[in-house]
């Protein structure tokens, strides 16, 4: 069981999401659960999440419609 769960919401964060995830991973707390929630990004964030971020986090949730 993780000692800390961090939820990272994102919307159109293609250029910054990796930096954010890396900063959370480097926080010095272990074990750590990282959940990224994509709010129907349209700028390529979803592709970055699937290709680069998925191996680094516990879970990615993709919204099919922007929740606002």
PDB file of N, CA and C in Angstrom, residues 12-19 43 45:
ATOM      1  N   UNK A  12      -4.219  19.621 -21.858  1.00  0.00           N
ATOM      2  CA  UNK A  12      -3.321  20.270 -22.819  1.00  0.00           C
ATOM      3  C   UNK A  12      -1.990  20.660 -22.170  1.00  0.00           C
ATOM      4  N   UNK A  13      -1.324  19.665 -21.602  1.00  0.00           N
ATOM      5  CA  UNK A  13      -0.042  19.860 -20.923  1.00  0.00           C
ATOM      6  C   UNK A  13       1.080  19.072 -21.600  1.00  0.00           C
ATOM      7  N   UNK A  14       1.012  18.934 -22.905  1.00  0.00           N
ATOM      8  CA  UNK A  14       1.983  18.142 -23.660  1.00  0.00           C
ATOM      9  C   UNK A  14       3.424  18.520 -23.335  1.00  0.00           C
ATOM     10  N   UNK A  15       3.690  19.803 -23.210  1.00  0.00           N
ATOM     11  CA  UNK A  15       5.069  20.248 -23.010  1.00  0.00           C
ATOM     12  C   UNK A  15       5.522  20.226 -21.555  1.00  0.00           C
ATOM     13  N   UNK A  16       4.603  20.070 -20.598  1.00  0.00           N
ATOM     14  CA  UNK A  16       4.985  20.149 -19.186  1.00  0.00           C
ATOM     15  C   UNK A  16       4.693  18.899 -18.369  1.00  0.00           C
ATOM     16  N   UNK A  17       3.880  17.985 -18.857  1.00  0.00           N
ATOM     17  CA  UNK A  17       3.448  16.860 -18.025  1.00  0.00           C
ATOM     18  C   UNK A  17       4.627  15.986 -17.585  1.00  0.00           C
ATOM     19  N   UNK A  18       5.620  15.799 -18.412  1.00  0.00           N
ATOM     20  CA  UNK A  18       6.775  14.983 -18.020  1.00  0.00           C
ATOM     21  C   UNK A  18       7.534  15.629 -16.864  1.00  0.00           C
ATOM     22  N   UNK A  19       7.721  16.943 -16.926  1.00  0.00           N
ATOM     23  CA  UNK A  19       8.414  17.663 -15.846  1.00  0.00           C
ATOM     24  C   UNK A  19       7.654  17.535 -14.523  1.00  0.00           C
ATOM     25  N   UNK A  43      -4.101  18.552 -27.504  1.00  0.00           N
ATOM     26  CA  UNK A  43      -2.826  19.061 -28.018  1.00  0.00           C
ATOM     27  C   UNK A  43      -1.729  17.999 -28.147  1.00  0.00           C
ATOM     28  N   UNK A  45      -1.275  15.692 -25.621  1.00  0.00           N
ATOM     29  CA  UNK A  45      -0.977  15.226 -24.266  1.00  0.00           C
ATOM     30  C   UNK A  45      -1.270  13.742 -24.123  1.00  0.00           C
TER      31      UNK A  45
END
